[in-house]
Coordinates of C-alpha atoms and ligand atoms in Angstrom, one line a residue:
X1 CA 4.4 9.6 4.8
X2 CA 4.0 12.9 6.4
X3 CA 6.9 14.6 8.4
X4 CA 6.8 16.6 11.5
X5 CA 9.4 18.9 13.0
X6 CA 9.4 20.9 16.2
X7 CA 11.8 23.1 17.8
X8 CA 12.0 25.1 21.1
X9 CA 15.4 26.8 22.0
X10 CA 17.9 29.7 21.8
X11 CA 17.9 29.8 18.1
X12 CA 15.6 31.0 15.2
X13 CA 13.3 27.9 15.0
X14 CA 13.1 28.2 11.2
X15 CA 16.4 26.6 10.6
X16 CA 15.8 23.4 12.3
X17 CA 12.2 23.4 11.2
X18 CA 13.2 23.4 7.6
X19 CA 16.3 21.5 7.7
X20 CA 14.7 18.8 9.5
X21 CA 11.9 18.6 7.1
X22 CA 14.4 18.3 4.2
X23 CA 15.9 15.3 6.2
X24 CA 12.4 13.8 6.1
X25 CA 11.7 14.6 2.4
X26 CA 12.3 10.9 1.6
X27 CA 9.1 10.0 3.5
X28 CA 6.9 11.4 0.7
X29 CA 4.8 14.7 0.7
X30 CA 3.1 17.1 -1.7
X31 CA 3.1 20.2 0.5
X32 CA 4.8 21.7 3.4
X33 CA 4.5 24.5 6.1
X34 CA 5.8 25.9 9.3
X35 CA 4.4 27.9 12.1
X36 CA 6.6 29.8 14.7
X37 CA 6.0 31.9 17.8
X38 CA 8.1 34.4 19.6
X39 CA 5.4 36.0 21.8
X40 CA 1.8 36.4 21.5
X41 CA 1.2 35.8 17.7
X42 CA 1.6 32.8 15.7
X43 CA 3.3 33.2 12.3
X44 CA 2.3 30.8 9.5
X45 CA 4.0 29.9 6.2
X46 CA 2.9 27.0 4.0
X47 CA 2.8 26.0 0.4
X48 CA 1.8 23.4 -2.0
X49 CA 4.8 21.5 -3.6
X50 CA 8.3 21.2 -2.4
X51 CA 10.3 22.4 0.7
X52 CA 12.4 24.6 -1.6
X53 CA 9.3 26.8 -2.5
X54 CA 8.6 26.9 1.3
X55 CA 12.1 28.0 2.1
X56 CA 11.9 30.9 -0.5
X57 CA 8.4 32.0 1.0
X58 CA 9.9 31.9 4.6
X59 CA 12.8 33.9 3.7
X60 CA 11.0 36.6 1.6
X61 CA 8.5 37.0 4.4
X62 CA 11.2 37.0 7.1
X63 CA 9.2 34.8 9.3
X64 CA 11.2 34.1 12.7
X65 CA 10.5 32.8 16.2
X66 CA 12.1 30.7 18.9
X67 CA 9.3 27.9 19.1
X68 CA 7.9 26.3 16.2
X69 CA 6.4 23.3 14.4
X70 CA 6.8 22.2 10.7
X71 CA 5.2 19.6 8.5
X72 CA 5.3 17.8 5.1
X73 CA 1.9 16.4 4.2
X74 CA 1.0 13.5 2.2
X75 CA -2.5 14.0 1.2
X76 CA -5.3 12.1 2.7
X77 CA -8.3 14.2 3.2
X78 CA -8.4 17.0 0.6
X79 CA -6.1 17.7 -2.2
X80 CA -2.6 18.9 -1.9
X81 CA -3.0 22.4 -1.8
X82 CA -2.2 25.5 0.4
X83 CA -5.5 25.4 2.4
X84 CA -5.1 21.7 3.1
X85 CA -1.4 21.9 4.2
X86 CA -0.3 22.0 7.7
X87 CA 0.2 23.4 10.3
X88 CA -3.6 24.3 10.9
X89 CA -4.8 27.2 13.1
X90 CA -7.5 27.6 15.3
X91 CA -10.2 30.1 14.6
X92 CA -8.7 32.6 17.2
X93 CA -5.2 32.0 15.8
X94 CA -3.9 31.2 19.1
X95 CA -3.1 27.4 18.5
X96 CA -1.3 25.7 15.6
X97 CA -1.0 22.2 15.1
X98 CA 0.8 19.5 12.8
X99 CA -0.6 16.1 12.6
X100 CA 0.4 12.8 11.1
X101 CA -2.1 10.1 10.9
X102 CA -6.0 10.0 10.5
X103 CA -8.6 11.2 12.8
X104 CA -11.6 8.8 12.3
X105 CA -14.3 10.5 14.0
X106 CA -13.3 14.0 12.7
X107 CA -16.7 14.7 10.8
X108 CA -18.8 14.1 14.0
X109 CA -16.3 16.6 15.9
X110 CA -16.3 19.1 12.9
X111 CA -20.2 19.0 13.1
X112 CA -20.2 19.6 16.8
X113 CA -17.7 22.3 16.5
X114 CA -19.5 23.9 13.5
X115 CA -22.8 24.1 15.7
X116 CA -20.8 26.1 18.1
X117 CA -19.7 28.7 15.6
X118 CA -16.5 27.4 14.5
X119 CA -15.4 27.9 10.8
X120 CA -13.2 25.6 8.6
X121 CA -10.9 26.6 5.9
X122 CA -9.6 23.1 4.8
X123 CA -11.0 19.7 4.0
X124 CA -8.8 18.1 6.3
X125 CA -9.4 15.9 9.4
X126 CA -6.7 17.7 11.2
X127 CA -8.4 21.1 11.6
X128 CA -10.5 20.0 14.1
X129 CA -7.7 19.8 16.5
X130 CA -6.6 23.3 16.8
X131 CA -10.3 24.5 17.1
X132 CA -10.7 21.7 19.9
X133 CA -7.8 23.1 21.6
X134 CA -9.4 26.7 21.6
X135 CA -12.7 25.1 22.6
X136 CA -11.3 23.4 25.7
X137 CA -8.9 26.1 26.6
X138 CA -9.5 27.7 30.1
X139 CA -6.2 29.1 30.9
X140 CA -4.1 26.0 30.8
X141 CA -2.7 24.8 27.4
X142 CA -1.8 21.2 28.6
X143 CA -5.3 20.8 30.1
X144 CA -6.9 21.8 26.8
X145 CA -4.6 19.5 24.9
X146 CA -5.4 16.3 27.2
X147 CA -9.1 17.1 26.8
X148 CA -8.6 17.4 23.0
X149 CA -6.7 14.1 22.8
X150 CA -9.2 12.4 24.7
X151 CA -11.9 13.1 21.9
X152 CA -9.8 11.8 19.0
X153 CA -10.3 8.3 17.5
X154 CA -7.6 7.1 14.9
X155 CA -4.0 7.4 14.6
X156 CA -2.0 10.6 15.4
X157 CA 1.4 12.1 16.1
X158 CA 0.7 15.9 17.0
X159 CA 2.7 18.9 17.5
X160 CA 1.3 21.8 19.0
X161 CA 2.4 25.5 19.7
X162 CA 0.2 28.1 21.4
X163 CA 0.5 31.9 21.4
X164 CA -0.8 31.2 25.2
X165 CA 2.4 29.5 26.1
X166 CA 4.9 30.5 23.4
X167 CA 8.0 29.0 24.9
X168 CA 6.5 25.6 25.0
X169 CA 6.1 22.8 22.6
X170 CA 3.6 20.2 23.1
X171 CA 3.3 16.8 21.6
X172 CA 1.6 13.3 21.7
X173 CA 1.4 10.2 19.8
X174 CA -0.9 7.3 19.1
X175 CA 0.1 4.9 16.5
X176 CA 2.0 7.3 14.4
X177 CA 5.7 7.5 15.4
X178 CA 7.1 10.6 16.9
X179 CA 10.5 11.2 18.9
X180 CA 11.8 14.1 21.0
X181 CA 15.5 15.0 20.4
X182 CA 17.5 16.4 23.5
X183 CA 19.9 19.1 22.7
X184 CA 21.9 21.8 24.7
X185 CA 19.6 24.8 25.5
X186 CA 17.2 23.6 22.8
X187 CA 15.2 20.5 22.2
X188 CA 13.6 19.2 19.0
X189 CA 10.5 17.2 17.9
X190 CA 10.5 14.8 14.9
X191 CA 8.7 12.1 13.2
X192 CA 11.8 10.2 12.4
X193 CA 15.5 10.1 13.6
X194 CA 17.3 11.5 10.5
X195 CA 15.7 14.9 11.1
X196 CA 17.4 15.4 14.4
X197 CA 20.5 13.4 13.7
X198 CA 22.8 16.1 12.9
X199 CA 22.2 17.8 16.3
X200 CA 21.8 15.0 18.7
X201 CA 21.8 11.4 19.0
X202 CA 20.0 11.3 22.4
X203 CA 16.3 10.9 21.9
X204 CA 13.0 10.0 23.7
X205 CA 10.9 7.6 21.6
X206 CA 7.3 8.2 22.5
X207 CA 4.9 5.4 23.1
X208 CA 1.4 5.6 22.3
X209 CA -0.5 7.7 24.8
X210 CA 2.7 9.6 26.2
X211 CA 2.5 13.4 25.9
X212 CA 5.7 15.5 25.7
X213 CA 6.0 19.1 27.2
X214 CA 9.0 20.7 25.7
X215 CA 10.9 23.9 26.7
X216 CA 14.4 25.1 25.7
X217 CA 15.9 23.5 28.7
X218 CA 13.5 20.7 29.9
X219 CA 11.5 17.7 28.5
X220 CA 8.8 16.2 30.3
X221 CA 7.2 13.0 29.3
X222 CA 3.8 12.7 30.9
X223 CA 0.4 10.8 30.7
X224 CA -3.0 12.6 30.1
X225 CA -3.2 13.4 34.0
X226 CA 0.3 15.3 33.7
X227 CA 2.0 12.4 35.8
X228 CA 5.6 12.2 35.0
X229 CA 6.7 9.0 33.1
X230 CA 10.3 8.0 33.7
X231 CA 11.7 7.1 30.4
X232 CA 15.1 6.0 29.3
X233 CA 17.0 8.1 26.8
X234 CA 17.4 6.1 23.6
X235 CA 21.1 6.6 22.1
X236 CA 20.8 6.5 18.2
X237 CA 23.9 4.3 17.1
X238 CA 24.1 5.6 13.5
X239 CA 25.4 8.9 12.5
X240 CA 24.5 11.3 9.8
X241 CA 27.2 10.3 7.5
X242 CA 25.4 7.0 7.1
X243 CA 22.4 9.1 5.6
X244 CA 24.2 11.1 3.2
X245 CA 24.4 10.9 -0.7
X246 CA 28.3 10.7 -0.7
X247 CA 28.3 12.2 -4.3
X248 CA 25.7 9.9 -5.7
X249 CA 22.8 11.7 -7.7
X250 CA 20.4 9.7 -6.0
X251 CA 20.2 7.7 -2.6
X252 CA 18.6 4.9 -4.6
X253 CA 21.9 4.3 -6.5
X254 CA 24.0 4.8 -3.4
X255 CA 21.7 2.2 -1.5
X256 CA 22.0 -0.3 -4.4
X257 CA 25.6 0.0 -4.3
X258 CA 26.0 -0.4 -0.5
X259 CA 24.4 -3.8 -0.8
X260 CA 27.6 -6.1 -0.5
X261 CA 28.3 -4.4 2.9
X262 CA 24.6 -4.3 4.1
X263 CA 24.3 -8.1 3.5
X264 CA 27.6 -8.9 5.2
X265 CA 26.8 -6.8 8.1
X266 CA 23.7 -8.7 8.3
X267 CA 24.9 -12.2 8.1
X268 CA 28.5 -12.3 9.4
X269 CA 27.7 -11.7 13.1
X270 CA 25.3 -14.6 13.0
X271 CA 27.6 -17.1 11.3
X272 CA 30.1 -18.3 13.8
X273 CA 32.6 -21.4 13.2
X274 CA 30.3 -22.4 10.3
X275 CA 27.2 -22.4 12.3
X276 CA 24.3 -20.3 12.4
X277 CA 24.0 -18.5 15.7
X278 CA 20.5 -16.7 16.5
X279 CA 21.2 -16.8 20.2
X280 CA 20.4 -13.1 20.2
X281 CA 16.7 -14.1 19.6
X282 CA 16.2 -15.8 23.0
X283 CA 13.5 -17.8 21.3
X284 CA 13.0 -21.2 22.8
X285 CA 14.7 -23.9 20.6
X286 CA 12.0 -26.4 21.9
X287 CA 9.3 -24.2 20.7
X288 CA 11.0 -24.0 17.3
X289 CA 11.5 -27.7 16.9
X290 CA 7.7 -28.2 17.4
X291 CA 6.8 -25.5 15.2
X292 CA 4.3 -26.6 12.5
X293 CA 3.3 -23.4 10.9
X294 CA 4.6 -19.8 10.3
X295 CA 2.7 -16.7 9.1
X296 CA 4.8 -14.0 7.5
X297 CA 3.1 -10.6 7.3
X298 CA 4.2 -7.6 5.8
X299 CA 3.5 -4.7 3.0
X300 CA 4.9 -3.8 -0.4
X301 CA 8.5 -5.1 -0.9
X302 CA 8.7 -6.5 2.5
X303 CA 5.7 -8.6 1.4
X304 CA 7.6 -9.8 -1.6
X305 CA 10.5 -10.7 0.7
X306 CA 7.7 -12.7 2.7
X307 CA 6.8 -14.5 -0.4
X308 CA 10.2 -15.6 -1.2
X309 CA 10.9 -16.3 2.5
X310 CA 8.0 -18.7 2.2
X311 CA 9.9 -20.7 -0.4
X312 CA 13.1 -20.4 1.7
X313 CA 11.5 -21.6 4.8
X314 CA 9.3 -24.4 3.3
X315 CA 12.2 -25.7 1.1
X316 CA 14.9 -25.7 3.5
X317 CA 13.2 -26.3 6.9
X318 CA 10.0 -28.3 5.4
X319 CA 7.8 -25.9 7.8
X320 CA 4.4 -24.8 6.2
X321 CA 4.4 -21.0 5.8
X322 CA 1.8 -18.5 4.6
X323 CA 2.6 -15.2 3.4
X324 CA 0.1 -12.6 4.0
X325 CA -0.5 -8.9 3.1
X326 CA -0.7 -7.1 6.3
X327 CA -3.4 -4.8 5.0
X328 CA -5.7 -8.1 4.5
X329 CA -4.5 -10.1 7.3
X330 CA -6.5 -8.9 10.3
X331 CA -9.8 -8.4 8.2
X332 CA -9.9 -11.8 6.8
X333 CA -10.2 -13.9 10.0
X334 CA -7.0 -15.8 9.5
X335 CA -6.6 -19.2 10.9
X336 CA -3.7 -19.0 13.2
X337 CA -3.1 -21.4 15.9
X338 CA -1.6 -20.4 19.1
X339 CA 1.4 -22.3 18.6
X340 CA 2.0 -20.8 15.1
X341 CA 4.9 -18.2 14.8
X342 CA 4.1 -15.0 13.3
X343 CA 7.0 -13.2 11.4
X344 CA 6.5 -9.5 10.7
X345 CA 8.8 -7.9 8.1
X346 CA 9.3 -4.2 7.9
X347 CA 12.0 -1.9 6.9
X348 CA 10.9 1.1 8.8
X349 CA 9.0 -0.7 11.5
X350 CA 6.3 1.9 11.5
X351 CA 3.9 0.7 8.6
X352 CA 0.5 1.1 9.8
X353 CA -1.1 -2.0 8.2
X354 CA 2.0 -4.1 9.5
X355 CA 1.7 -2.9 13.0
X356 CA -1.9 -3.4 13.1
X357 CA -1.3 -7.2 12.1
X358 CA 1.3 -7.5 14.6
X359 CA -1.2 -6.4 17.2
X360 CA -3.7 -8.5 16.0
X361 CA -1.7 -11.5 16.2
X362 CA -0.4 -10.5 19.6
X363 CA -3.9 -10.2 20.7
X364 CA -4.5 -13.8 19.7
X365 CA -1.6 -15.0 21.9
X366 CA 0.9 -15.7 19.1
X367 CA 4.6 -15.3 19.5
X368 CA 5.9 -12.3 17.1
X369 CA 9.2 -12.4 15.7
X370 CA 10.0 -9.3 13.5
X371 CA 12.7 -8.6 10.9
X372 CA 13.1 -4.9 10.9
X373 CA 15.8 -2.4 9.8
X374 CA 15.1 0.5 12.0
X375 CA 16.2 0.1 15.7
X376 CA 13.7 1.1 18.3
X377 CA 10.8 1.4 15.9
X378 CA 7.3 0.6 16.9
X379 CA 7.3 -2.9 15.3
X380 CA 10.6 -3.7 16.8
X381 CA 9.6 -2.6 20.3
X382 CA 6.2 -4.4 20.2
X383 CA 7.6 -7.8 19.0
X384 CA 8.7 -10.6 21.2
X385 CA 11.8 -11.1 19.2
X386 CA 13.6 -9.1 16.6
X387 CA 16.1 -9.9 14.1
X388 CA 17.5 -6.7 12.7
X389 CA 18.6 -6.3 9.1
X390 CA 21.8 -4.2 9.3
X391 CA 21.3 -2.5 6.0
X392 CA 21.8 1.1 7.5
X393 CA 19.4 3.9 6.9
X394 CA 17.4 3.5 3.6
X395 CA 16.3 7.0 2.4
X396 CA 15.0 6.5 -1.2
X397 CA 11.5 5.5 -1.2
X398 CA 11.9 2.5 -3.4
X399 CA 13.6 0.0 -1.1
X400 CA 16.6 -2.0 -2.3
X401 CA 19.2 -2.8 0.5
X402 CA 16.6 -3.4 3.0
X403 CA 14.5 -5.9 0.9
X404 CA 17.8 -7.7 0.0
X405 CA 18.9 -8.1 3.7
X406 CA 15.4 -9.1 4.6
X407 CA 16.0 -12.1 2.3
X408 CA 19.2 -13.0 3.8
X409 CA 17.6 -13.0 7.3
X410 CA 15.0 -15.2 6.0
X411 CA 17.6 -17.4 4.6
X412 CA 19.6 -17.6 8.0
X413 CA 16.3 -18.3 9.8
X414 CA 15.3 -21.1 7.3
X415 CA 18.8 -22.8 7.8
X416 CA 18.6 -22.5 11.5
X417 CA 15.1 -24.0 11.7
X418 CA 16.1 -26.8 9.3
X419 CA 18.9 -27.6 11.6
X420 CA 16.9 -27.7 14.9
X421 CA 14.3 -29.7 13.2
X422 CA 17.0 -32.1 11.9
X423 CA 15.8 -31.9 8.2
X424 CA 19.0 -30.8 6.6
X425 CA 22.2 -32.8 5.8
X426 CA 25.1 -31.2 7.3
X427 CA 26.9 -31.0 4.0
X428 CA 23.8 -28.9 2.6
X429 CA 23.9 -26.8 5.6
X430 CA 27.6 -26.0 5.2
X431 CA 27.0 -25.2 1.5
X432 CA 24.2 -23.0 2.1
X433 CA 26.2 -20.9 4.7
X434 CA 29.2 -21.0 2.4
X435 CA 27.1 -19.5 -0.4
X436 CA 25.7 -16.8 1.7
X437 CA 29.4 -15.8 2.7
X438 CA 30.3 -15.7 -1.0
X439 CA 27.4 -13.4 -1.7
X440 CA 29.4 -9.9 -1.3
X441 CA 31.8 -10.6 -4.2
X442 CA 28.8 -12.0 -6.3
X443 CA 26.9 -8.7 -5.6
X444 CA 29.8 -6.7 -6.6
X445 CA 30.2 -8.6 -9.7
X446 CA 26.4 -7.8 -10.6
X447 CA 27.0 -4.1 -9.6
X448 CA 29.8 -4.1 -12.3
X449 CA 27.1 -4.7 -14.8
X450 CA 25.7 -1.2 -14.0
X451 CA 26.8 0.4 -17.4
X452 CA 25.3 -2.4 -19.4
X453 CA 22.0 -2.1 -17.5
X454 CA 22.2 1.8 -18.2
X455 CA 22.5 1.5 -21.9
X456 CA 19.9 -1.4 -21.9
X457 CA 17.4 0.8 -19.8
X458 CA 17.9 3.7 -22.3
X459 CA 16.3 1.7 -25.2
X460 CA 13.0 1.0 -23.0
X461 CA 12.3 4.5 -21.6
X462 CA 9.4 4.7 -23.9
X463 CA 7.7 1.4 -23.3
X464 CA 4.1 1.5 -22.1
X465 CA 3.9 -2.1 -20.6
X466 CA 6.4 -4.6 -19.2
X467 CA 5.8 -8.1 -18.1
X468 CA 8.1 -9.8 -15.5
X469 CA 7.7 -13.7 -15.5
X470 CA 9.3 -16.5 -13.3
X471 CA 8.4 -19.6 -11.8
X472 CA 9.1 -20.9 -8.4
X473 CA 11.2 -18.6 -6.2
X474 CA 11.6 -16.4 -9.4
X475 CA 7.7 -15.6 -9.3
X476 CA 8.3 -13.7 -6.2
X477 CA 11.3 -12.0 -7.7
X478 CA 9.0 -11.0 -10.7
X479 CA 6.7 -9.3 -8.2
X480 CA 9.7 -7.3 -6.7
X481 CA 11.2 -6.5 -10.1
X482 CA 7.9 -5.3 -11.6
X483 CA 7.1 -3.2 -8.3
X484 CA 10.6 -1.5 -8.6
X485 CA 10.0 -0.4 -12.3
X486 CA 6.4 0.8 -11.8
X487 CA 7.0 2.7 -8.7
X488 CA 10.0 4.9 -9.9
X489 CA 9.4 5.0 -13.6
X490 CA 5.6 5.1 -13.9
X491 CA 5.7 2.4 -16.5
X492 CA 2.8 0.1 -16.3
X493 CA 4.2 -3.3 -15.4
X494 CA 2.9 -6.7 -14.2
X495 CA 4.2 -9.8 -12.9
X496 CA 3.2 -13.4 -13.6
X497 CA 3.8 -16.9 -12.7
X498 CA 5.4 -17.8 -16.3
X499 CA 3.2 -20.8 -16.1
X500 CA 0.0 -18.7 -16.1
X501 CA 0.8 -16.8 -19.2
X502 CA -1.2 -19.0 -21.3
X503 CA -4.3 -18.5 -19.2
X504 CA -4.9 -15.1 -20.4
X505 CA -2.0 -12.6 -20.3
X506 CA -0.4 -13.8 -23.4
X507 CA -3.2 -12.2 -25.3
X508 CA -1.4 -8.8 -24.3
X509 CA 1.9 -9.8 -26.0
X510 CA 2.3 -8.2 -29.4
X511 CA 5.2 -6.8 -31.4
X512 CA 7.8 -5.1 -29.2
X513 CA 6.2 -5.9 -25.9
X514 CA 8.9 -6.2 -23.2
X515 CA 9.1 -9.3 -21.3
X516 CA 11.7 -9.6 -18.4
X517 CA 12.0 -13.5 -18.0
X518 CA 13.7 -14.6 -14.8
X519 CA 15.3 -18.1 -15.0
X520 CA 17.5 -18.4 -11.9
X521 CA 15.9 -21.8 -11.2
X522 CA 18.1 -24.8 -12.8
X523 CA 15.3 -27.3 -12.4
X524 CA 12.6 -25.0 -14.0
X525 CA 14.8 -23.7 -16.8
X526 CA 13.6 -25.9 -19.5
X527 CA 9.9 -24.7 -18.8
X528 CA 11.1 -21.1 -18.7
X529 CA 12.8 -21.6 -22.2
X530 CA 9.5 -22.6 -23.6
X531 CA 7.8 -19.6 -22.1
X532 CA 10.5 -17.4 -23.7
X533 CA 9.6 -19.1 -27.1
X534 CA 6.0 -18.6 -26.6
X535 CA 6.3 -14.8 -26.1
X536 CA 8.9 -14.5 -28.8
X537 CA 6.7 -16.0 -31.3
X538 CA 4.1 -13.3 -30.7
X539 CA 6.6 -10.4 -31.1
X540 CA 7.9 -9.9 -27.6
X541 CA 11.3 -8.5 -26.9
X542 CA 12.8 -10.6 -24.1
X543 CA 15.4 -9.6 -21.5
X544 CA 16.4 -12.7 -19.6
X545 CA 18.1 -13.2 -16.3
X546 CA 19.8 -16.4 -15.7
X547 CA 22.7 -18.2 -14.0
X548 CA 26.1 -18.4 -15.7
X549 CA 25.7 -22.0 -16.8
X550 CA 22.5 -21.4 -18.8
X551 CA 24.2 -21.0 -22.3
X552 CA 21.0 -21.6 -24.2
X553 CA 19.4 -18.3 -23.0
X554 CA 21.6 -16.4 -25.3
X555 CA 20.2 -18.0 -28.3
X556 CA 16.6 -17.5 -27.1
X557 CA 16.6 -14.2 -25.4
X558 CA 17.4 -10.7 -26.9
X559 CA 19.5 -9.6 -23.9
X560 CA 20.9 -11.8 -21.1
X561 CA 22.1 -10.9 -17.8
X562 CA 23.9 -13.7 -15.9
X563 CA 24.0 -14.2 -12.2
X564 CA 26.9 -15.8 -10.6
X565 CA 26.4 -19.5 -9.7
X566 CA 25.0 -20.1 -6.3
X567 CA 22.2 -22.1 -4.8
X568 CA 18.7 -21.9 -6.1
X569 CA 17.6 -19.7 -3.3
X570 CA 20.2 -17.0 -3.4
X571 CA 20.2 -17.1 -7.2
X572 CA 16.8 -15.3 -7.0
X573 CA 18.0 -12.9 -4.3
X574 CA 21.1 -11.9 -6.2
X575 CA 19.0 -11.4 -9.3
X576 CA 17.1 -8.5 -7.8
X577 CA 20.2 -6.3 -8.4
X578 CA 20.0 -6.0 -12.2
X579 CA 16.3 -5.4 -11.8
X580 CA 16.8 -2.6 -9.3
X581 CA 19.5 -1.1 -11.6
X582 CA 17.3 -1.5 -14.6
X583 CA 14.4 0.3 -13.0
X584 CA 16.8 3.0 -11.6
X585 CA 18.2 3.8 -15.0
X586 CA 14.8 4.1 -16.7
X587 CA 13.6 6.5 -14.0
X588 CA 16.8 8.5 -14.4
X589 CA 16.6 8.6 -18.1
X590 CA 13.0 9.6 -18.0
X591 CA 14.2 12.7 -15.8
X592 CA 12.2 11.7 -12.7
X593 CA 13.1 12.3 -9.0
X594 CA 14.1 8.8 -8.5
X595 CA 14.2 9.0 -4.7
X596 CA 10.8 10.6 -4.4
X597 CA 8.4 9.1 -6.7
X598 CA 5.1 10.9 -7.1
X599 CA 2.1 9.9 -4.7
X600 CA 4.5 7.5 -2.7
X601 CA 6.0 7.6 0.8
X602 CA 8.7 5.6 2.3
X603 CA 6.8 5.0 5.5
X604 CA 3.1 4.3 5.0
X605 CA 1.9 5.3 8.7
X606 CA -1.8 5.5 7.6
X607 CA -4.0 2.4 6.7
Ligands
G6P1 C1 6.1 1.6 1.3 C2 7.6 1.6 0.6 C3 8.0 0.3 0.3 C4 7.9 -0.7 1.4 C5 6.6 -0.5 1.9 C6 6.6 -1.3 3.4 O1 5.2 1.3 0.3 O2 7.7 2.8 -0.5 O3 9.3 0.5 -0.3 O4 8.2 -1.9 1.0 O5 6.2 0.8 2.3 O6 7.4 -0.7 4.1 P1 8.2 -1.3 5.4 O7 8.9 -0.1 6.1 O8 7.0 -1.8 6.3 O9 9.0 -2.2 4.9

């Protein structure tokens, strides 16, 4: 959600500003812009729409300069148009600002500035910032910057250039992420690692309240009093090849295909001699043995992983779990005991609501264990304990491999906890571990059904409504399947606990309505068959997903996809793969930009 780039160095800033923004496209945006300076004037170029349009504009106007900032905007305050897109300029055109986040007290500041004669061209909250800089400027840009930031309430990652000091880039963050990349005779600013990765793997990750003063050959991290903060350089361990498309049309398909390796990288280092080893956690075993309640908090697909994780942990370790939406958690006065463990799940580690929920629980004195994909992200840094999913960089907005690896981490944790609490038979313990290890070949088997799912998807590109139904663990799988479809194909879809259909939703079933029935749970198979019959009797077209021994499915459903035989928990995890492929192919055949669905962002850094 919104991307920031910044450059100061020996070369034309435009090259990095634009190529960096392209690497951040996956975050979601609807307009883009850059501002460069090479002396006393700021040159601005921005546009509604895609970076390709911005590129054409920049080259046709021959904009160049050695210091600059760039931005992709995901509209919050005001329409996605030229006026609202960033960078924003001060009235005297001496300051330019890019901003991620939301300034909550902007209308009050806007009124104050307007009373002093400032004029505003946009509807954004951001435009107050360059004007505050102008207002406070008294010969020292940093001083004006520190005073400006002191006025701001809300969340922000800011990049600033000024015609008063054209060889310097200024930055600060609070809550929204921002990094500084360290180059050779050039330095970079970005809201996420992929932007700078082709150029350097050495970065500073700014913490809230830290300012960066960046020139061609120096980076100072300081506090608001300009006192130097000694920070360690963070070395990024993955490289740009991990984030390339490798010949795939879309990242989403590449990432779906990478799932066997992602799962194995996530679980194998944690299974030693047929035993789960989570010693990396440094979490006291005595604390876990006495643990009575866990709260898992997350957003989007990570929340769906939380709901399935609840079933894993409750089913296997008999520990009570609540799965909570991060956006609701801190506002509902949740009942959490000091001894409860709070598990935070996030691919990006930057989701604003999830981070706020983490801080809320931490403030209550709870221990925080996070399951995160991006190393060094805010959630990882602020948690007491972290279990990384080793899914590698995920670029497509719709998550696939990160979601699946989250399920496997939850499974590892559930089995580990069960053993500590002595509530699992050794035989079952070994079986579950063995099933996990078998997953790579089973995922590959499911990926080999890609052509079949492609042809099935082609049949349904014009459907208006789809219902995903399931029971038990399949209920949370239904949520994820339905979300995958709607987010990238724009087809209306809903998920329901299959047993709930008769309490209202069945009235929506008519001739040809598509129902995706998830039947991976053997003990609930008979009940699911009845639900399938009920919707078929009202004209529904049923695609069913079951395990290889469920022969009856073929006589009841119109199409069946079989999942290799495994335990009840992993069957539901594996079944997400055909659902991902089905959604992917529908979006592809509808001609959509699968990786960048409209209105959505990969990393949601505003509330
Ligand atoms: C966005 C993404 C989803 C993701 C959710 C939570 O909505 O499009 O794919 O599940 O954010 O993100 P997180 O990074 O916290 O897992």
